[in-house]
Coordinates of C-alpha atoms in Angstrom, one line a residue:
Chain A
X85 CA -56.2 -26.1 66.1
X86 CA -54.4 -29.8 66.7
X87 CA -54.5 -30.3 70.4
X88 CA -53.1 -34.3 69.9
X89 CA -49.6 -33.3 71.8
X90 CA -52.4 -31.6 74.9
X91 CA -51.6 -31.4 77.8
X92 CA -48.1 -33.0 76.4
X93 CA -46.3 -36.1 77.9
X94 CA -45.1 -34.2 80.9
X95 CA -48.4 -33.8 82.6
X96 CA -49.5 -37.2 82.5
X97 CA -52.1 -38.1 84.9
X98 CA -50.1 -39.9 87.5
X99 CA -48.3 -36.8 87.8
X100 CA -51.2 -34.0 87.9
X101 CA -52.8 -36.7 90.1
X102 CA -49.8 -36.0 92.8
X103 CA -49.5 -32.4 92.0
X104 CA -53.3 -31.7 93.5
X105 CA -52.1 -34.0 96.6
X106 CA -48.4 -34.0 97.0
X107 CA -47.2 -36.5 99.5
X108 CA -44.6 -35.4 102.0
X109 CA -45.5 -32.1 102.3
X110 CA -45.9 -29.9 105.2
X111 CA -43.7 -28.7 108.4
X112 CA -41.3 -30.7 110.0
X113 CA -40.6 -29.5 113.4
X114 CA -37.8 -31.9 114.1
X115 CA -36.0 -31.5 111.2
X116 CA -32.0 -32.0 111.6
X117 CA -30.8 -30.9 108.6
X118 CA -33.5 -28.2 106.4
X119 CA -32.1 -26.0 102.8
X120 CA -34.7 -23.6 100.8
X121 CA -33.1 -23.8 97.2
X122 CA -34.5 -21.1 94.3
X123 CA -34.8 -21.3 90.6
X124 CA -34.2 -17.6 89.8
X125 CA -35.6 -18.0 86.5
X126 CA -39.3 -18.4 87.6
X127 CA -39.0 -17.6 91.7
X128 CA -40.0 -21.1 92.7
X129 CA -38.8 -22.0 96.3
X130 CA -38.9 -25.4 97.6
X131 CA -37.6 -26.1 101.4
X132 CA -36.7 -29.6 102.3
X133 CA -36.7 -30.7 105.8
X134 CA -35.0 -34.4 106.9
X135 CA -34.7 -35.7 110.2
X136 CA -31.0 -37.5 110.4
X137 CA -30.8 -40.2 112.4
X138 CA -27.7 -42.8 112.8
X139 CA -26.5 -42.0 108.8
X140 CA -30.2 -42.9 108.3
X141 CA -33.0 -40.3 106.4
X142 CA -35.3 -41.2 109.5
X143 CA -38.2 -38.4 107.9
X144 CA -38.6 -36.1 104.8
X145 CA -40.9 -33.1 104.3
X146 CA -40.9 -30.5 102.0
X147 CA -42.6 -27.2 101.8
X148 CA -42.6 -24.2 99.0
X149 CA -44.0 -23.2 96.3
X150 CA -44.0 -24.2 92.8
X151 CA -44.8 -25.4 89.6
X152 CA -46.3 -28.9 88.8
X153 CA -42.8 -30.5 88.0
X154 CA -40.9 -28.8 90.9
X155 CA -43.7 -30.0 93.6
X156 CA -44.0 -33.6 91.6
X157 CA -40.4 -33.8 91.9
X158 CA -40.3 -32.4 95.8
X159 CA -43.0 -35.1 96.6
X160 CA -41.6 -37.9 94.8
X161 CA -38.0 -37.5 96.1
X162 CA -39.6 -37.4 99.5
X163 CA -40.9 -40.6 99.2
X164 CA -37.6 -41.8 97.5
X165 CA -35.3 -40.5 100.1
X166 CA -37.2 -41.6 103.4
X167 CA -34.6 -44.3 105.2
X168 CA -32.1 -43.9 102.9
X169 CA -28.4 -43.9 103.8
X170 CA -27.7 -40.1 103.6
X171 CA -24.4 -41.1 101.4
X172 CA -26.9 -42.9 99.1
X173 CA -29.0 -39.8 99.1
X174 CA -26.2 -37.8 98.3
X175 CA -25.1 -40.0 94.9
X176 CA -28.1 -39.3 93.3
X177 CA -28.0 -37.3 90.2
X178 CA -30.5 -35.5 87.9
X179 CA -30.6 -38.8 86.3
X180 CA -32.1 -40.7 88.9
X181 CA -34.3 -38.0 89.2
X182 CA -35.5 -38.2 85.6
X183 CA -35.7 -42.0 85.9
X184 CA -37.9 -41.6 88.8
X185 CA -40.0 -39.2 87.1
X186 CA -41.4 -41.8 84.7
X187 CA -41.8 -38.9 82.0
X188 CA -39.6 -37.5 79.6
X189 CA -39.0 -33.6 80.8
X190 CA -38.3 -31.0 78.5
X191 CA -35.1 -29.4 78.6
X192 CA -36.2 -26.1 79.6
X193 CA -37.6 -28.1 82.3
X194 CA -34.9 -29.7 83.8
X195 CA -34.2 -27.0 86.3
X196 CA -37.6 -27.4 87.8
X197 CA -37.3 -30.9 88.6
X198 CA -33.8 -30.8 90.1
X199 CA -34.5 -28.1 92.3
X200 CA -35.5 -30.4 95.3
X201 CA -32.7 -32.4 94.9
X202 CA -30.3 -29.5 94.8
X203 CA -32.0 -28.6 98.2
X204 CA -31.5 -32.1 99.6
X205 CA -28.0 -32.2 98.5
X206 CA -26.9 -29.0 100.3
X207 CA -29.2 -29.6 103.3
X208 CA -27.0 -32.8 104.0
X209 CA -24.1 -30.7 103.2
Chain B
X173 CA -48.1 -0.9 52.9
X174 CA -51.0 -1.3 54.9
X175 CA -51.1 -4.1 56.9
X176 CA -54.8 -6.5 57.6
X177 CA -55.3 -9.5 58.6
X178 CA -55.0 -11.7 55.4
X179 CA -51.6 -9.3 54.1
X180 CA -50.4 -10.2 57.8
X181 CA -51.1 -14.0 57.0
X182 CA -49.4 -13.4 53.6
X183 CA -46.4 -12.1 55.5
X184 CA -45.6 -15.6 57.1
X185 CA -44.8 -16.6 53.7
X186 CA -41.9 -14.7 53.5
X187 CA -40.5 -16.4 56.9
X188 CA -38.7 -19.9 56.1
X189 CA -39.5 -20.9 60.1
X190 CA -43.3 -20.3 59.3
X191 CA -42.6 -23.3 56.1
X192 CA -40.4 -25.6 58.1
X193 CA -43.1 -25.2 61.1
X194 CA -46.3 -25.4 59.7
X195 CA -48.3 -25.0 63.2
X196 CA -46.1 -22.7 65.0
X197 CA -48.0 -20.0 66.3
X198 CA -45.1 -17.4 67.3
X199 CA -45.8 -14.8 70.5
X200 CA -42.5 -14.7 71.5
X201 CA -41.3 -11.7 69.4
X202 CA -39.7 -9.6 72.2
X203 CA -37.6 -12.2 73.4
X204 CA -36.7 -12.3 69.5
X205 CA -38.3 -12.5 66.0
X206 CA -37.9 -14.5 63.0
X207 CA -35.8 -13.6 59.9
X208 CA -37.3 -13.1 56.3
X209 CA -36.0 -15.4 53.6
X210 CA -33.5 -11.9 52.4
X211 CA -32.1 -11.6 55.7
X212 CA -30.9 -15.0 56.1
X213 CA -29.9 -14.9 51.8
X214 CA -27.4 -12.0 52.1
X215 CA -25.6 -13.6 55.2
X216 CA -24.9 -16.4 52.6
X217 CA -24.6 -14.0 49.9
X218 CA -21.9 -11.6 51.6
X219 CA -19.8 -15.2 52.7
X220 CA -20.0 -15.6 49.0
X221 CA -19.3 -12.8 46.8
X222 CA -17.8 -10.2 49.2
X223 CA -16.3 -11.5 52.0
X224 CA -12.9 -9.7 53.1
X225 CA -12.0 -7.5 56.1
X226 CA -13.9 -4.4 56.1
X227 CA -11.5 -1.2 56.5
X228 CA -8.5 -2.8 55.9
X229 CA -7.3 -4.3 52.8
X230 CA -7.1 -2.1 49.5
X231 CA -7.7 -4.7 47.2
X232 CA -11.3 -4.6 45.2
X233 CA -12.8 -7.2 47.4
X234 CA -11.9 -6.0 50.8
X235 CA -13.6 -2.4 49.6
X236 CA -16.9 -4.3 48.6
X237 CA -16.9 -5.8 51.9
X238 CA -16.2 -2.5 53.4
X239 CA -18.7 -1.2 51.2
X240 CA -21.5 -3.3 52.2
X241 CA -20.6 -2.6 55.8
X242 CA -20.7 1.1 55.5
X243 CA -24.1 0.5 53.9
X244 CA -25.4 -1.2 56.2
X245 CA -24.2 1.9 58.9
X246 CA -25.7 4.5 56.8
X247 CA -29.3 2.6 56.6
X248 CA -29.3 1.8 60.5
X249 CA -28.5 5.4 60.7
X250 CA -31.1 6.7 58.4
X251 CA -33.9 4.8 60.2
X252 CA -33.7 6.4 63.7
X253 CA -32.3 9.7 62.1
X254 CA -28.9 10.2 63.1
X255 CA -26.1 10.3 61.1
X256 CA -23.4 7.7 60.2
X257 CA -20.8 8.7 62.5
X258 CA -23.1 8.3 65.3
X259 CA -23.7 4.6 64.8
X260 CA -21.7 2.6 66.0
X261 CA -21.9 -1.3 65.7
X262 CA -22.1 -3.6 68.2
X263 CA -22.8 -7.0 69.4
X264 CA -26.4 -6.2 70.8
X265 CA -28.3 -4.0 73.3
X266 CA -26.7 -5.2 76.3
X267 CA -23.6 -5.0 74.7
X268 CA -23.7 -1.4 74.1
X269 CA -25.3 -0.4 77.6
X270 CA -21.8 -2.5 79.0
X271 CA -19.7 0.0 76.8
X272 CA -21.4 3.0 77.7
X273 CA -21.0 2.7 81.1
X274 CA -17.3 2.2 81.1
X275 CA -16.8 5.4 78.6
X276 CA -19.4 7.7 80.9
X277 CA -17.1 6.7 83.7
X278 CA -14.6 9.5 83.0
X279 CA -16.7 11.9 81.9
X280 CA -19.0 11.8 85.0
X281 CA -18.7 15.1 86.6
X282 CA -17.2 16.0 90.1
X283 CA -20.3 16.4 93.1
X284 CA -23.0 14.2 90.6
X285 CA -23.3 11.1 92.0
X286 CA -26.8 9.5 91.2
X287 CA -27.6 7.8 88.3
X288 CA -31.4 7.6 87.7
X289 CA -33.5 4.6 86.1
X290 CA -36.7 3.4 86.4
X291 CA -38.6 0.5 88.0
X292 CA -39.2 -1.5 84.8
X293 CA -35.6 -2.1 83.8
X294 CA -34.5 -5.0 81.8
X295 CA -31.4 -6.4 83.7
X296 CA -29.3 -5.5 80.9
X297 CA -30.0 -1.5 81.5
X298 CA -29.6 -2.5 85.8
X299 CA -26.6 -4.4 86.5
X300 CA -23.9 -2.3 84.2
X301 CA -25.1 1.0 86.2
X302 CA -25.0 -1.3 89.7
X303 CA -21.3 -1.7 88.5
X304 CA -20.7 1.3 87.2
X305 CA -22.2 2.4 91.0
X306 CA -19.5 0.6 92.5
X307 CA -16.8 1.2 91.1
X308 CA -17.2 5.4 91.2
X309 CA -19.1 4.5 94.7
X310 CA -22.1 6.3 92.9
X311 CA -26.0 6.0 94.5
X312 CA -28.8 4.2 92.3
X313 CA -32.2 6.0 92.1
X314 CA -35.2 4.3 90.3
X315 CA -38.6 6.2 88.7
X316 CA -41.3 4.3 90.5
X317 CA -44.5 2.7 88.5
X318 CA -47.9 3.7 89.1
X319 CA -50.4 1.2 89.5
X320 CA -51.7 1.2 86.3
X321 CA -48.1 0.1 85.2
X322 CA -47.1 3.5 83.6
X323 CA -44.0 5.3 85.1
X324 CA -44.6 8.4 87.6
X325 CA -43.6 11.2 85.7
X326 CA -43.7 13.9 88.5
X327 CA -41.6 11.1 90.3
X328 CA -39.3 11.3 87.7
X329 CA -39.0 15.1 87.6
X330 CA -38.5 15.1 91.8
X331 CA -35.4 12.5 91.0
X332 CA -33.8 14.9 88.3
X333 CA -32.0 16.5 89.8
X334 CA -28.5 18.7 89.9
X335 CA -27.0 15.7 92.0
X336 CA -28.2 13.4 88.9
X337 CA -25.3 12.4 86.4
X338 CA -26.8 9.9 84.1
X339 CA -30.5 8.8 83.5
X340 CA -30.9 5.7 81.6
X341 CA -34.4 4.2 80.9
X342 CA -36.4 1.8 78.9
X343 CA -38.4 3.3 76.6
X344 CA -41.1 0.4 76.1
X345 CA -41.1 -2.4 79.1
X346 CA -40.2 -5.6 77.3
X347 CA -42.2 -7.4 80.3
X348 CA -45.2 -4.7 80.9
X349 CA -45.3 -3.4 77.3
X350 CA -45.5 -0.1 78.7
X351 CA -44.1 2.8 76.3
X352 CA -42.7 5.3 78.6
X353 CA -42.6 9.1 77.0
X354 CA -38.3 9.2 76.3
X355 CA -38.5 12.9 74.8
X356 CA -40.0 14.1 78.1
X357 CA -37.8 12.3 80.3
X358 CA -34.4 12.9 77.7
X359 CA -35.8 16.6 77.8
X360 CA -35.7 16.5 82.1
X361 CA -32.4 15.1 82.0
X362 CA -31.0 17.8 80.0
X363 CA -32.2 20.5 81.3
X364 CA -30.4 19.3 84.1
X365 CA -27.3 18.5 81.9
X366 CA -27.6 14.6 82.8
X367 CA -26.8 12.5 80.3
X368 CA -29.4 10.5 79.1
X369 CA -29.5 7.4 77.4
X370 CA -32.7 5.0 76.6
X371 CA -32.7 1.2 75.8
X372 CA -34.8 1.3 72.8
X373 CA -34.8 -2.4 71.6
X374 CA -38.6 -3.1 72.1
X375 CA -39.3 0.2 70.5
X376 CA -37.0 0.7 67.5
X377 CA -38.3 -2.6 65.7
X378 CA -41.6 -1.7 66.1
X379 CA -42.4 2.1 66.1
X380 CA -40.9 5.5 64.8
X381 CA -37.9 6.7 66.7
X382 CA -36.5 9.7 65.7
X383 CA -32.8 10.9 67.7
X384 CA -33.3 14.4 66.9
X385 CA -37.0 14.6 67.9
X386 CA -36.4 13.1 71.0
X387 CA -33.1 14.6 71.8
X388 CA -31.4 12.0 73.8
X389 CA -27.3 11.3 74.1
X390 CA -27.4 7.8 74.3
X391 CA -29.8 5.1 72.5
X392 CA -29.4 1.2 72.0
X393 CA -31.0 -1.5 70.8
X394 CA -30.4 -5.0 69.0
X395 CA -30.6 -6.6 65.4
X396 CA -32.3 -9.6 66.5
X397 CA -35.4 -8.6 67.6
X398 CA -35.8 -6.7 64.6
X399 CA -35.8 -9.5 62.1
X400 CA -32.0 -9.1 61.6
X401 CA -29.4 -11.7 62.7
X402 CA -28.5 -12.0 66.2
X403 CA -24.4 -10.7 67.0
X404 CA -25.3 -7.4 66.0
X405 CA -26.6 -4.2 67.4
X406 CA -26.6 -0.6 67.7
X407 CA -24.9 2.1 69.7
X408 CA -26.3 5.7 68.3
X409 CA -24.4 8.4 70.3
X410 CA -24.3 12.3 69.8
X411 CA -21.3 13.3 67.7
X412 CA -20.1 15.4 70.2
X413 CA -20.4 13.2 73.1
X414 CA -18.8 10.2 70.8
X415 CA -15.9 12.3 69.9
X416 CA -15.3 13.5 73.8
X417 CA -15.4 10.4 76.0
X418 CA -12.9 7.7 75.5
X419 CA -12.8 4.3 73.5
X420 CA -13.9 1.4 76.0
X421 CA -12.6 -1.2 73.6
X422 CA -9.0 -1.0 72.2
X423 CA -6.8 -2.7 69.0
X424 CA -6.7 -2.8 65.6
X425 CA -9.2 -0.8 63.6
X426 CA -9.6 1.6 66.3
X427 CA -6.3 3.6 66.1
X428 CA -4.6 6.8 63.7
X429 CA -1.4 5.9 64.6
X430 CA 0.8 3.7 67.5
X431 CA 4.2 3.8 68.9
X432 CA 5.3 1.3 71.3
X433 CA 4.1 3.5 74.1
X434 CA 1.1 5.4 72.8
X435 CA -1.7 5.1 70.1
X436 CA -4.0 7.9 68.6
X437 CA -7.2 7.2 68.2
X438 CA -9.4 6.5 65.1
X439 CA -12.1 9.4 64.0
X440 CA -15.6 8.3 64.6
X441 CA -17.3 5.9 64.0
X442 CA -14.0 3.4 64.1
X443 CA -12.7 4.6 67.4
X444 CA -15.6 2.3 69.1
X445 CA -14.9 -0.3 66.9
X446 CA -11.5 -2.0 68.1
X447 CA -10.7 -5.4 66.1
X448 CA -12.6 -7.7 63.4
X449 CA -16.5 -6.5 62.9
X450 CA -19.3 -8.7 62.5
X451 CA -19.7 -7.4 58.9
X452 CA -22.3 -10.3 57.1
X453 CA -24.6 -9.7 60.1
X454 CA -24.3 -5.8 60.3
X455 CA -25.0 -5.9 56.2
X456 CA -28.0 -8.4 57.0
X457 CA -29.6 -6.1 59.6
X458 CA -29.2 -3.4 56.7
X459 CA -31.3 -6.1 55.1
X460 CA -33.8 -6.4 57.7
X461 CA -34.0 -2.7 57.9
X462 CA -34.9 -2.4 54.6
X463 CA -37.4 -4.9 54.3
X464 CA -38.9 -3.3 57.7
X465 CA -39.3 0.2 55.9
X466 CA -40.5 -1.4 52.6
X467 CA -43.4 -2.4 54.7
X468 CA -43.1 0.9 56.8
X469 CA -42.3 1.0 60.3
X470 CA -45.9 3.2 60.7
X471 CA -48.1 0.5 59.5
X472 CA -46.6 -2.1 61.7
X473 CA -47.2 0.1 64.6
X474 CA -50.6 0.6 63.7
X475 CA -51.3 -3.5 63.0
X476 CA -49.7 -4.4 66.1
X477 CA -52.2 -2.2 67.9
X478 CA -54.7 -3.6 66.1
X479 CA -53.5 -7.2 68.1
X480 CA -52.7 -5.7 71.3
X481 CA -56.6 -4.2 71.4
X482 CA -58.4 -7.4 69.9
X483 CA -55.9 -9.5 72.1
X484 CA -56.5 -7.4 75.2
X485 CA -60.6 -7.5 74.7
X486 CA -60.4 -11.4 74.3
X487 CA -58.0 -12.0 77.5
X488 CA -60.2 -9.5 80.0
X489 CA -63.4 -11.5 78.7
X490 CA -61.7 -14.4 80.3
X491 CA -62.4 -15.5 84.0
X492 CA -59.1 -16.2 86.0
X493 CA -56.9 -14.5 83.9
X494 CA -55.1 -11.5 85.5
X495 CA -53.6 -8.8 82.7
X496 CA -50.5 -6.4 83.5
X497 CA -50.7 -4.3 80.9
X498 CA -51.3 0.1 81.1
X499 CA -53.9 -0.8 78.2
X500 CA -53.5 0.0 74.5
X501 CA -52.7 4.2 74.9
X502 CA -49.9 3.3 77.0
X503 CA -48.8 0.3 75.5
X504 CA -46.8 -1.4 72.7
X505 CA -48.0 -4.9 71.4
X506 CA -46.9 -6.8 74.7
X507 CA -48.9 -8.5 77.0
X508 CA -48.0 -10.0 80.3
X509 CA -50.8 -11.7 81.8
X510 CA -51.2 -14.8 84.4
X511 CA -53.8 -17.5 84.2
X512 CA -54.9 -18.3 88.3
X513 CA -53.8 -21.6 89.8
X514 CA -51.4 -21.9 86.7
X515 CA -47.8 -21.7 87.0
X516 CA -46.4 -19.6 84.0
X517 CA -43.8 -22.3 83.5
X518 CA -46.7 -25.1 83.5
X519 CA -48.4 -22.6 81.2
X520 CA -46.0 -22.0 78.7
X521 CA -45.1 -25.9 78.7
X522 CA -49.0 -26.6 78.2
X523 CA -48.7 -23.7 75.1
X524 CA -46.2 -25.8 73.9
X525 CA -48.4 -28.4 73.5
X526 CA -50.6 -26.5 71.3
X527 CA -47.5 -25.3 69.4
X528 CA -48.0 -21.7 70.5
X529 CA -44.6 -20.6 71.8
X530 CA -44.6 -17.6 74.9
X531 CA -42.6 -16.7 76.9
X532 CA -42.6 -17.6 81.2
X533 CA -41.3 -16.4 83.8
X534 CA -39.8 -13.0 85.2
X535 CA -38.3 -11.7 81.6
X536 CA -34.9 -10.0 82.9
X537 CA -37.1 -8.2 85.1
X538 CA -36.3 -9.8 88.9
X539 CA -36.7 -6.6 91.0
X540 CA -39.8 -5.5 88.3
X541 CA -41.5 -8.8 89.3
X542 CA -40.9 -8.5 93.2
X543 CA -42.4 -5.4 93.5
X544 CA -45.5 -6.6 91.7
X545 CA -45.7 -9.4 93.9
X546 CA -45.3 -12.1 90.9
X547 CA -43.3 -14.8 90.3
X548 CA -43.5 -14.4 86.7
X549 CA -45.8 -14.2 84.0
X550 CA -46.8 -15.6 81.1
X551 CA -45.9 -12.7 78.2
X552 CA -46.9 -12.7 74.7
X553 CA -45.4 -10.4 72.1
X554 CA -46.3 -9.7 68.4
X555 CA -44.9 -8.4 65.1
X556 CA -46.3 -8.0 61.2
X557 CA -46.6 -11.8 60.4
X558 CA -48.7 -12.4 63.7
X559 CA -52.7 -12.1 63.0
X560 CA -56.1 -12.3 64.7
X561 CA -56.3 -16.5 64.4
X562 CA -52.8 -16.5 66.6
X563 CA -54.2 -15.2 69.4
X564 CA -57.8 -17.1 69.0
X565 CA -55.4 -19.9 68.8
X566 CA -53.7 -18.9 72.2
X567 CA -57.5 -18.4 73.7
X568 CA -58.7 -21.6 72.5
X569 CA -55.6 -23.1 74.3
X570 CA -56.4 -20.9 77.4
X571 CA -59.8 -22.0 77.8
X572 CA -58.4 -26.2 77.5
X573 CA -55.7 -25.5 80.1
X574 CA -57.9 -24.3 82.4
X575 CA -60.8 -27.2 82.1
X576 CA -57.6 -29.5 82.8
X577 CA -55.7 -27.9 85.8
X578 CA -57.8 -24.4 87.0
X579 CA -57.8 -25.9 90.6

């Protein structure tokens, strides 16, 4: 069997390396502003907590459950989002989230890696 | 003809996707299957020789294409017994479940007010019966599964009951592969003068079904997972039940005559058929049809349990890997199974890789998946082109996905 494509571009290393020990994640008990979104399709749930503070994203943490993209995404949007203007943080678009990604995702992956921004977007709703 | 392994491999050949693919290892067929070279010729060869509105024009061409359409009735009708009036064309499964439930409305009796299904339902034979529910303010009652993922028949007789107006069930789980016994629950529902009707598209393509034998009211299923082209599919009904309840679709084709105020309706089958058909894809499912019984539908049965056992034996020999399946007695060639510390979605992308394509995640089947606990599964389905080196391929690709990422 060819296995040249294995484990495929999507699961490169600096992304499995972050899957076994996402950053970011945990409780926040101070958290201002939390949202749990859901990707019906495969019953992945991903909570993001921020503490707001003067327009500011003073503190991220997510929690959930997952697939690798979905918690590779939670955890990397963490990182991107923490003291960023919340207007900033609500201009960003899958786009930004691809670009930040550093991989080229599947289509049929897409909605795994947007779900943490969808629940950053209507936790600062 | 008998189907082994190298006849199966032969098979492939006659499946352009298998050319144009060359390592495509296919295990998706329940989600839908691929289409032999003949099936995808007479869609081009209707558009070119005999294309004209069926049941319409007088003229010599629109009676061929009328003429291939009919065919193409009598051969779906032929293959799960019924007669031609009793078929009526449609754009799928889900489709015909839709229509059903808004011609049952009427004819629902006065003091029934449960309609029965099981646990294991697709959405497609769920959420037009939740409608249906609401709209006549009617109570949803489920068969429960047993443990072993087969469905609790002395549940199912305690919830047949006199109150019970319709009972509509899958008759194999396209997410447990489970085949349910539909002449024993068709046979409960009538003695209690239900209606019954059973969503038969994971069985039809795949096994004998015989109408009369099992002696239900109702039965759908779709073209497309039957090697035909997708846009078609099958509503059988019993005569008398088609020529009671109401048309749920109405226009041209469907009438005997219209004033300005009123319209009589068409006999059977063209009453359910309101407005232009999909005739090149109902004559290629003919197609399909007939290649399927060249081959006969008995030996595919009996290859694809030859796969479901040797597929089953390989996947319980393997550590971490967690099978939902009521074993081969109970089951059709379907297996869902779940590979620990491995999403299904990672899973199926990491397939991928290996150009095996399965299917991930909760397969129609939300409420299914909840009760089990799961967030979905990975599921692999077969039909008579797969053979034993697709699934060594898939356990190969097991045993390299879990070296990489088995926490």
């Amino acid at each position: 069997m060819t296995d040249e494509n294995f484990p495929s571009e999507m699961y490169r290393e600096h992304i499995l390396e972050l899957y076994k020990s996402p950053e970011n994640c945990g409780e926040l008990k101070n958290a201002t502003h939390r949202h749990t979104e859901t990707n019906a399709s495969c019953g992945d749930e991903i909570t993001m907590q921020l503490v707001v503070n003067g327009g500011k994203i003073a503190d991220v943490k997510f929690c959930g459950s997952g697939c690798v993209m979905s918690v590779v995404s939670s955890s990397m949007l963490s990182s991107k989002i923490k003291g960023m203007k919340v207007e900033d943080a609500k201009k960003l678009s899958r786009e930004d989230i691809i670009k930040m990604l550093k991989i080229n995702v599947n289509a049929g992956r897409i909605k795994c890696v947007v779900l943490p921004l969808y629940a950053v977007k209507n936790a600062l709703k | 003809m008998t189907i082994n392994n190298s006849t199966a491999k032969k098979l492939k050949d006659d499946f352009p996707i298998f050319k144009n693919n060359k390592n495509l290892v296919y295990l998706d067929n329940a989600a839908t299957t691929q289409k032999p070279k003949v099936v995808i010729e007479k869609i081009k060869e209707f558009y070119e020789n005999s294309n004209a509105n069926a049941s319409r024009g007088i003229y010599s061409l629109a009676e061929k294409a009328t003429e291939e359409y009919e065919k193409a009735r009598k051969i779906a009708a032929d293959f799960i017994d019924a007669s031609s009036e009793e078929i009526i064309f449609t754009k799928n499964a889900t489709d015909s479940i839709n229509s059903i439930a808004y011609s049952l409305e009427s004819a629902i009796p006065n003091g029934r007010d449960e309609i029965l299904l099981t646990e294991m339902e697709h959405h497609s034979n769920l959420i037009p019966w939740q409608q249906l529910a609401k709209r006549k303010n009617m109570k949803l009652r489920f068969i429960k599964i047993k443990s072993d993922f087969t469905l609790d028949m002395e549940d199912a007789k305690s919830k047949i009951t006199e109150k019970t107006a319709i009972v509509s069930f899958v008759h194999v789980s396209n997410a447990l592969g489970t085949l349910n016994d539909a002449k024993a629950i068709a046979n409960l529902a009538k003695t209690k003068n239900a209606f019954s009707i059973i969503d038969a598209t994971q069985s039809v393509p795949h096994m004998k079904v015989d109408v009369k034998n099992i002696d239900c009211d109702f039965l759908v299923f779709s073209s497309h997972k039957m090697l035909g082209p997708a846009g078609i599919g099958i509503l059988y009904g019993k005569k008398e039940l088609l020529e009671k309840i109401p048309p749920f679709s109405f226009g041209g084709g469907m009438i005997k005559s219209v004033s300005y105020e009123n319209a009589e309706f068409a006999e059977l089958p063209e009453k359910f058929e309101a407005g232009t058909q999909n005739i090149a894809d109902a004559s290629a499912l003919g197609e399909a049809i007939r290649y399927l019984e060249k081959i006969g539908i008995e030996n595919i049965s009996s290859w694809e349990k030859q796969l479901l056992g040797y597929a089953l034996e390989k996947l319980k020999k393997m550590k971490g890997v967690e099978i939902y399946n009521p074993g081969i007695e109970n089951s059709s060639g379907i297996i869902s199974f779940n590979i620990k510390g491995i999403h299904p979605h990672d899973a199926a992308s990491l397939f991928d890789s290996f150009g095996i394509a399965v299917r991930a995640g909760h397969h129609c089947c939300m409420p299914l998946m909840k009760k089990l606990g799961l967030q979905g599964t990975i599921r692999i389905s077969f039909y008579l082109y797969n053979a034993f080196e697709d699934i060594d391929k898939l356990i190969e690709a097991i045993k390299k996905i879990k070296e990489k990422f088995g926490k």
